[in-house]
Short mmCIF file of C-alpha atoms in Angstrom, two decimals:
data_model
loop_
_atom_site.label_atom_id
_atom_site.label_comp_id
_atom_site.label_asym_id
_atom_site.label_seq_id
_atom_site.Cartn_x
_atom_site.Cartn_y
_atom_site.Cartn_z
CA MET A 174 -40.40 11.21 12.13
CA ASP A 175 -38.77 7.79 11.96
CA GLU A 176 -35.99 7.66 9.39
CA GLN A 177 -36.67 3.99 8.80
CA GLN A 178 -40.30 4.55 7.81
CA PRO A 179 -41.49 5.52 4.29
CA GLY A 180 -42.21 9.21 3.72
CA TYR A 181 -39.55 10.42 6.15
CA GLN A 182 -38.71 14.14 5.96
CA THR A 183 -36.12 16.16 7.78
CA ILE A 184 -37.06 19.06 10.03
CA PHE A 185 -35.92 21.52 7.35
CA SER A 186 -38.11 19.83 4.75
CA GLN A 187 -41.15 19.97 7.04
CA LEU A 188 -40.59 23.63 7.94
CA VAL A 189 -40.04 24.83 4.37
CA GLY A 190 -43.01 22.80 3.14
CA ALA A 191 -45.27 24.24 5.88
CA VAL A 192 -44.19 27.84 5.21
CA ALA A 193 -43.80 28.00 1.42
CA GLY A 194 -45.56 24.89 0.14
CA ARG A 195 -44.13 22.38 -2.31
CA GLY A 196 -43.44 24.76 -5.17
CA LEU A 197 -40.26 26.03 -6.75
CA PHE A 198 -39.03 27.72 -3.56
CA TYR A 199 -39.20 24.42 -1.68
CA TYR A 200 -36.87 22.66 -4.10
CA LEU A 201 -34.51 25.66 -4.24
CA ALA A 202 -34.34 25.70 -0.43
CA ILE A 203 -33.71 21.95 -0.17
CA ALA A 204 -31.03 22.15 -2.89
CA SER A 205 -29.38 25.06 -1.06
CA ILE A 206 -29.36 23.13 2.21
CA PHE A 207 -27.84 20.13 0.44
CA ILE A 208 -25.09 22.30 -1.08
CA VAL A 209 -24.30 23.91 2.30
CA LEU A 210 -24.06 20.52 4.02
CA THR A 211 -21.88 19.19 1.21
CA CYS A 212 -19.52 22.17 1.51
CA SER A 213 -19.41 21.74 5.29
CA ALA A 214 -17.88 18.31 4.73
CA GLN A 215 -14.83 20.15 3.42
CA THR A 216 -13.81 20.76 7.03
CA SER A 217 -13.21 17.06 7.56
CA PHE A 218 -11.60 16.49 4.18
CA VAL A 219 -9.20 19.37 4.85
CA GLY A 220 -8.42 18.67 8.50
CA PHE A 221 -8.23 14.86 8.56
CA PRO A 222 -5.52 14.55 5.85
CA ARG A 223 -3.41 17.16 7.65
CA VAL A 224 -3.68 15.30 10.94
CA CYS A 225 -2.69 12.10 9.14
CA ARG A 226 0.26 13.92 7.62
CA GLN A 227 1.51 15.03 11.05
CA LEU A 228 1.14 11.50 12.40
CA ALA A 229 2.98 10.13 9.36
CA GLU A 230 5.83 12.60 9.84
CA ASP A 231 6.12 11.38 13.44
CA GLY A 232 6.25 7.78 12.24
CA LEU A 233 2.81 6.84 13.59
CA LEU A 234 1.18 6.28 10.18
CA PRO A 235 2.47 4.99 6.83
CA SER A 236 4.59 7.55 4.99
CA VAL A 237 2.09 7.66 2.10
CA PHE A 238 -0.11 9.93 4.23
CA ALA A 239 2.63 12.60 4.18
CA ASN A 240 2.87 12.72 0.38
CA ARG A 241 1.02 15.30 -1.67
CA GLY A 242 -0.88 14.15 -4.73
CA ARG A 243 -1.22 15.66 -8.17
CA ARG A 244 -3.61 18.33 -6.87
CA LEU A 245 -1.20 19.33 -4.08
CA VAL A 246 -3.35 17.75 -1.37
CA PHE A 247 -2.69 14.76 0.86
CA SER A 248 -4.53 12.24 -1.28
CA GLY A 249 -3.93 9.30 1.05
CA GLY A 250 -5.88 10.87 3.90
CA ILE A 251 -8.71 11.95 1.60
CA VAL A 252 -9.13 8.46 0.14
CA VAL A 253 -9.07 6.79 3.56
CA LEU A 254 -11.58 9.30 4.97
CA ALA A 255 -13.94 8.72 2.04
CA MET A 256 -13.74 4.95 2.56
CA LEU A 257 -14.33 5.22 6.33
CA ALA A 258 -17.26 7.60 5.84
CA GLY A 259 -18.82 5.24 3.31
CA ALA A 260 -18.32 2.29 5.66
CA LEU A 261 -20.09 4.14 8.50
CA LEU A 262 -23.04 4.98 6.27
CA ILE A 263 -23.31 1.33 5.25
CA VAL A 264 -23.04 0.05 8.83
CA PHE A 265 -25.72 2.49 10.06
CA SER A 266 -27.94 1.97 6.98
CA GLY A 267 -27.65 5.61 5.95
CA ILE A 268 -29.49 6.84 9.09
CA THR A 269 -27.50 9.94 9.97
CA ASP A 270 -29.22 10.41 13.35
CA LYS A 271 -27.35 7.35 14.57
CA LEU A 272 -24.05 9.03 13.71
CA ILE A 273 -24.68 11.98 16.04
CA PRO A 274 -23.36 10.13 19.15
CA LEU A 275 -20.16 9.31 17.29
CA PHE A 276 -19.78 12.94 16.29
CA ALA A 277 -20.38 14.11 19.87
CA ILE A 278 -17.85 11.63 21.26
CA GLY A 279 -15.28 12.62 18.65
CA ALA A 280 -15.75 16.33 19.34
CA PHE A 281 -15.61 16.07 23.13
CA SER A 282 -12.68 13.63 22.95
CA ALA A 283 -10.73 16.24 21.00
CA PHE A 284 -11.71 18.94 23.51
CA ALA A 285 -10.81 16.80 26.53
CA PHE A 286 -7.47 15.54 25.19
CA SER A 287 -6.40 19.00 24.04
CA GLN A 288 -7.20 20.48 27.47
CA ILE A 289 -5.40 17.63 29.24
CA GLY A 290 -2.41 18.19 26.97
CA MET A 291 -2.34 21.88 27.83
CA VAL A 292 -2.47 21.01 31.54
CA ALA A 293 0.61 18.84 31.10
CA TYR A 294 2.26 21.65 29.13
CA TRP A 295 1.65 24.37 31.72
CA ARG A 296 2.84 22.10 34.54
CA ARG A 297 6.32 22.21 32.99
CA LYS A 298 6.25 26.02 32.94
CA ARG A 299 6.91 28.37 35.79
CA GLY A 300 5.49 31.75 36.73
CA LYS A 301 2.18 33.27 37.75
CA SER A 302 0.85 33.40 34.17
CA ALA A 303 1.49 29.70 33.71
CA ARG A 304 -0.37 28.85 36.93
CA GLU A 305 -3.39 30.90 35.88
CA LYS A 306 -3.53 29.23 32.49
CA LEU A 307 -3.08 25.86 34.17
CA ILE A 308 -6.19 26.50 36.28
CA PHE A 309 -8.31 27.43 33.25
CA ASN A 310 -7.13 24.44 31.24
CA ALA A 311 -7.67 22.12 34.21
CA LEU A 312 -11.23 23.43 34.53
CA GLY A 313 -11.77 22.88 30.80
CA ALA A 314 -10.30 19.38 30.98
CA THR A 315 -12.60 18.49 33.90
CA CYS A 316 -15.77 19.79 32.22
CA THR A 317 -15.10 18.21 28.84
CA SER A 318 -14.05 14.90 30.42
CA VAL A 319 -17.25 14.75 32.48
CA ALA A 320 -19.32 15.54 29.38
CA LEU A 321 -17.45 12.86 27.43
CA VAL A 322 -18.14 10.21 30.08
CA ILE A 323 -21.83 11.15 30.20
CA ILE A 324 -22.17 10.89 26.40
CA VAL A 325 -20.38 7.53 26.28
CA VAL A 326 -22.59 6.07 29.03
CA ALA A 327 -25.84 7.51 27.67
CA LYS A 328 -25.20 6.57 24.04
CA PHE A 329 -23.27 3.35 24.61
CA VAL A 330 -25.88 1.03 23.09
CA GLN A 331 -26.55 3.43 20.19
CA GLY A 332 -23.03 3.10 18.80
CA ALA A 333 -20.76 4.75 21.36
CA TRP A 334 -19.18 1.35 22.04
CA ILE A 335 -17.47 1.61 18.65
CA THR A 336 -15.25 4.44 19.88
CA LEU A 337 -14.17 2.40 22.91
CA ILE A 338 -12.81 -0.24 20.52
CA VAL A 339 -11.57 1.93 17.65
CA GLY A 340 -9.86 4.54 19.83
CA PRO A 341 -7.51 2.25 21.80
CA GLY A 342 -7.11 0.09 18.69
CA LEU A 343 -5.84 3.05 16.68
CA VAL A 344 -3.40 4.03 19.44
CA TRP A 345 -2.06 0.46 19.51
CA LEU A 346 -1.75 0.52 15.71
CA PHE A 347 0.14 3.84 15.82
CA TRP A 348 2.70 2.46 18.26
CA LYS A 349 3.15 -0.71 16.23
CA ILE A 350 3.78 1.35 13.08
CA ARG A 351 6.31 3.54 14.88
CA GLY A 352 8.04 0.45 16.26
CA HIS A 353 8.24 -0.98 12.74
CA TYR A 354 9.83 2.18 11.36
CA GLN A 355 12.28 2.34 14.26
CA SER A 356 13.35 -1.27 13.78
CA ILE A 357 13.96 -0.62 10.08
CA ALA A 358 15.96 2.52 10.89
CA ARG A 359 18.17 0.60 13.31
CA GLU A 360 18.93 -1.96 10.62
CA VAL A 361 19.45 0.08 7.44
CA ASP A 362 20.30 3.63 8.56
CA GLN A 363 23.68 2.77 10.05
CA PRO A 364 26.46 4.64 8.20
CA VAL A 365 28.63 2.21 6.28
CA LYS A 366 31.51 2.57 3.88
CA LEU A 367 31.28 1.51 0.25
CA GLN A 368 32.70 -2.00 -0.05
CA THR A 369 34.90 -2.01 -3.14
CA GLY A 370 36.95 -5.12 -2.45
CA LYS A 371 36.35 -8.45 -4.18
CA LEU A 372 33.78 -7.10 -6.63
CA ARG A 373 32.51 -9.92 -8.85
CA PRO A 374 29.79 -10.03 -11.51
CA PRO A 375 26.51 -11.50 -10.28
CA VAL A 376 25.14 -14.92 -11.09
CA VAL A 377 22.28 -14.23 -13.52
CA ILE A 378 19.17 -16.40 -13.65
CA ILE A 379 16.51 -15.70 -16.29
CA PRO A 380 13.20 -17.62 -16.03
CA ILE A 381 11.85 -18.15 -19.55
CA ASP A 382 8.78 -19.71 -21.10
CA THR A 383 10.00 -19.92 -24.68
CA TRP A 384 12.47 -18.25 -27.02
CA ASN A 385 11.10 -14.98 -28.38
CA ARG A 386 11.93 -11.28 -28.57
CA VAL A 387 11.04 -10.71 -24.92
CA THR A 388 13.43 -13.46 -23.84
CA GLU A 389 16.13 -12.17 -26.19
CA ARG A 390 16.05 -8.70 -24.61
CA ALA A 391 16.32 -10.14 -21.09
CA LEU A 392 19.21 -12.37 -22.17
CA ARG A 393 21.03 -9.50 -23.84
CA PHE A 394 20.64 -7.44 -20.68
CA GLY A 395 22.01 -10.32 -18.62
CA LEU A 396 25.10 -10.55 -20.86
CA GLU A 397 25.86 -6.92 -20.09
CA MET A 398 26.08 -7.78 -16.39
CA SER A 399 27.80 -11.14 -16.21
CA ASP A 400 29.23 -14.14 -18.06
CA ASP A 401 27.52 -16.58 -15.70
CA ILE A 402 24.00 -16.74 -17.13
CA THR A 403 21.43 -19.50 -16.80
CA ALA A 404 18.09 -19.46 -18.61
CA LEU A 405 15.65 -21.47 -16.52
CA HIS A 406 12.63 -23.16 -18.07
CA VAL A 407 10.06 -25.08 -16.03
CA SER A 408 8.26 -27.80 -17.98
CA SER A 409 5.52 -30.23 -17.00
CA GLU A 410 6.09 -32.51 -20.00
CA GLU A 411 9.51 -34.00 -20.68
CA ASN A 412 8.79 -34.60 -24.39
CA ASP A 413 8.01 -30.95 -25.15
CA ASN A 414 11.55 -29.65 -24.53
CA LYS A 415 13.25 -30.82 -27.73
CA GLY A 416 12.07 -27.83 -29.74
CA LEU A 417 13.29 -25.36 -27.12
CA ARG A 418 16.72 -27.02 -26.94
CA GLU A 419 17.07 -26.89 -30.72
CA LYS A 420 16.09 -23.22 -30.81
CA TRP A 421 18.51 -22.47 -28.00
CA ALA A 422 21.39 -24.13 -29.79
CA GLU A 423 20.59 -22.36 -33.06
CA LYS A 424 19.51 -18.90 -31.82
CA VAL A 425 21.65 -18.47 -28.71
CA GLU A 426 24.67 -20.76 -28.42
CA LYS A 427 25.75 -20.55 -32.05
CA PRO A 428 25.67 -16.70 -32.27
CA ALA A 429 27.37 -16.41 -28.85
CA ARG A 430 30.27 -18.66 -29.89
CA ALA A 431 30.61 -16.81 -33.20
CA ALA A 432 30.88 -13.52 -31.33
CA LYS A 433 33.35 -15.08 -28.85
CA SER A 434 31.00 -14.12 -26.05
CA ALA A 435 29.86 -15.97 -22.98
CA VAL A 436 27.48 -18.79 -23.83
CA PRO A 437 24.31 -18.72 -21.71
CA ARG A 438 23.21 -22.08 -20.35
CA LEU A 439 19.73 -23.52 -20.71
CA GLU A 440 18.45 -25.34 -17.65
CA ILE A 441 15.15 -27.23 -17.97
CA ILE A 442 13.44 -28.36 -14.77
CA HIS A 443 10.76 -31.02 -14.99
CA SER A 444 7.75 -30.23 -12.81
CA PRO A 445 5.33 -33.19 -12.94
CA TYR A 446 2.73 -31.44 -10.77
CA ARG A 447 2.79 -28.27 -12.91
CA GLN A 448 4.29 -26.14 -10.18
CA ILE A 449 6.00 -23.04 -11.54
CA TYR A 450 7.16 -20.90 -8.65
CA GLU A 451 8.58 -23.55 -6.31
CA PRO A 452 11.08 -25.08 -8.81
CA ILE A 453 12.41 -21.61 -9.64
CA LEU A 454 12.74 -20.66 -5.98
CA LYS A 455 14.57 -23.91 -5.21
CA PHE A 456 16.97 -23.31 -8.11
CA VAL A 457 17.67 -19.76 -6.89
CA ARG A 458 18.35 -20.99 -3.35
CA LYS A 459 20.64 -23.66 -4.76
CA ARG A 460 22.69 -21.08 -6.65
CA GLU A 461 22.85 -18.94 -3.53
CA LYS A 462 24.43 -21.81 -1.58
CA GLU A 463 26.85 -22.59 -4.42
CA ASN A 464 27.99 -18.94 -4.64
CA PRO A 465 28.13 -17.61 -1.08
CA ASP A 466 30.30 -14.63 -2.06
CA ARG A 467 28.34 -13.43 -5.11
CA LEU A 468 25.08 -11.65 -5.80
CA ILE A 469 22.25 -13.56 -7.48
CA ALA A 470 20.42 -11.48 -10.10
CA VAL A 471 17.05 -12.85 -11.21
CA VAL A 472 16.02 -11.15 -14.46
CA ILE A 473 12.29 -11.50 -15.17
CA PRO A 474 11.11 -10.81 -18.75
CA GLU A 475 7.69 -9.19 -18.68
CA LEU A 476 5.16 -7.84 -21.17
CA VAL A 477 3.81 -4.31 -20.65
CA GLU A 478 0.40 -3.85 -22.24
CA PRO A 479 -0.78 -0.43 -23.46
CA HIS A 480 -4.17 -0.84 -21.74
CA TRP A 481 -4.82 -1.95 -18.18
CA TYR A 482 -7.60 -4.35 -19.13
CA GLU A 483 -5.24 -6.26 -21.44
CA TYR A 484 -3.40 -7.59 -18.39
CA LEU A 485 -6.40 -9.89 -17.88
CA LEU A 486 -5.48 -11.65 -21.13
CA HIS A 487 -1.96 -12.57 -20.03
CA ASN A 488 -0.67 -14.60 -17.12
CA ILE A 489 0.74 -12.89 -14.05
CA HIS A 490 3.57 -15.33 -13.37
CA GLY A 491 6.13 -12.51 -13.52
CA ALA A 492 4.42 -10.48 -10.79
CA GLY A 493 3.88 -13.58 -8.64
CA LEU A 494 7.49 -14.70 -8.96
CA ARG A 495 8.76 -11.23 -8.15
CA ALA A 496 6.62 -11.08 -5.00
CA LEU A 497 7.79 -14.53 -3.83
CA LEU A 498 11.45 -13.64 -4.43
CA PHE A 499 11.00 -10.52 -2.33
CA LEU A 500 9.40 -12.53 0.48
CA GLN A 501 11.60 -15.64 0.41
CA GLY A 502 14.80 -14.46 -1.21
CA ASP A 503 18.18 -14.00 0.42
CA ARG A 504 19.74 -10.60 0.98
CA ARG A 505 22.08 -11.37 -1.89
CA THR A 506 19.20 -11.88 -4.31
CA ILE A 507 18.43 -9.02 -6.70
CA VAL A 508 15.23 -8.99 -8.74
CA ILE A 509 15.25 -7.14 -12.07
CA THR A 510 12.41 -6.74 -14.57
CA THR A 511 13.10 -6.28 -18.28
CA PRO A 512 9.87 -4.91 -19.79
CA TRP A 513 8.81 -5.40 -23.37
CA TYR A 514 6.39 -2.63 -24.30
CA LEU A 515 3.67 -3.78 -26.67
CA ARG A 516 2.62 -1.38 -29.40
CA GLU A 517 -0.88 0.00 -29.13
CA THR A 518 -3.17 -1.51 -31.76
#
């Protein structure tokens, strides 16, 4: 029967219906077959994450694949496998018969590569036993390789071409990932001594929108690190800054002088085109050039909502600025977030 035509039934459905009719036993049998097939998928969801873990431990996949989740399984591999399986079903319109060539190619590829690997292994060994095993593995490699070529040629139009693209593409991706990890290791894993000479407090920059309790906490945290503190406000209207300057003089400068503490500076940048990120980044780069021998600490005040959906009600300037500082910042730039946890209402 054609899977794309209405009224399609599997072979099992036709056999059970012909033998026992369409009564209770039919539905029990179909449900049992469904449960068995569902449980058989466990093989892939157990084996694939473990293979990904081994590749991740060898530096061929992201390290997240080697981490166990809350249920003591490799969650990264399970999630990726579920997404890939869903994508295949969507691409092939849910017609499982079209997936059989991919399954056959995957199975015989594993057989052929494992046999070829054992041939290479036994070639490095000596002795009569190794030669005998080499012959058997060479025979297995030949048979499975021939079968693999036949399947690829016969089923090429029916989807086998996908494996010819995905297979080499994955190998290329694995080597690129390993090269990335190796380049990082060469740069950061070199043993160095702790540099204790010429330690100076960092230059602190705190982007602010207005004066409130969130800003006050960030400013108080900055005072614990350094005496060189600049609160940076980006404004699109020059006439709207008078209120902020008055609050700053009353709520910040006056208490700081009374306590004989460092007085944080307020820097207001006019942005006529309503740009927010670029003026802050330029100011940070400017302070980097002015202080070549000091760290630049950017303290970002940020609200933490009790519910995830409440983040849609607030702007995400803090997250965007943090990402841009990571991408464009200097090695001397440190990004710190001071969260203000909102009470659940």
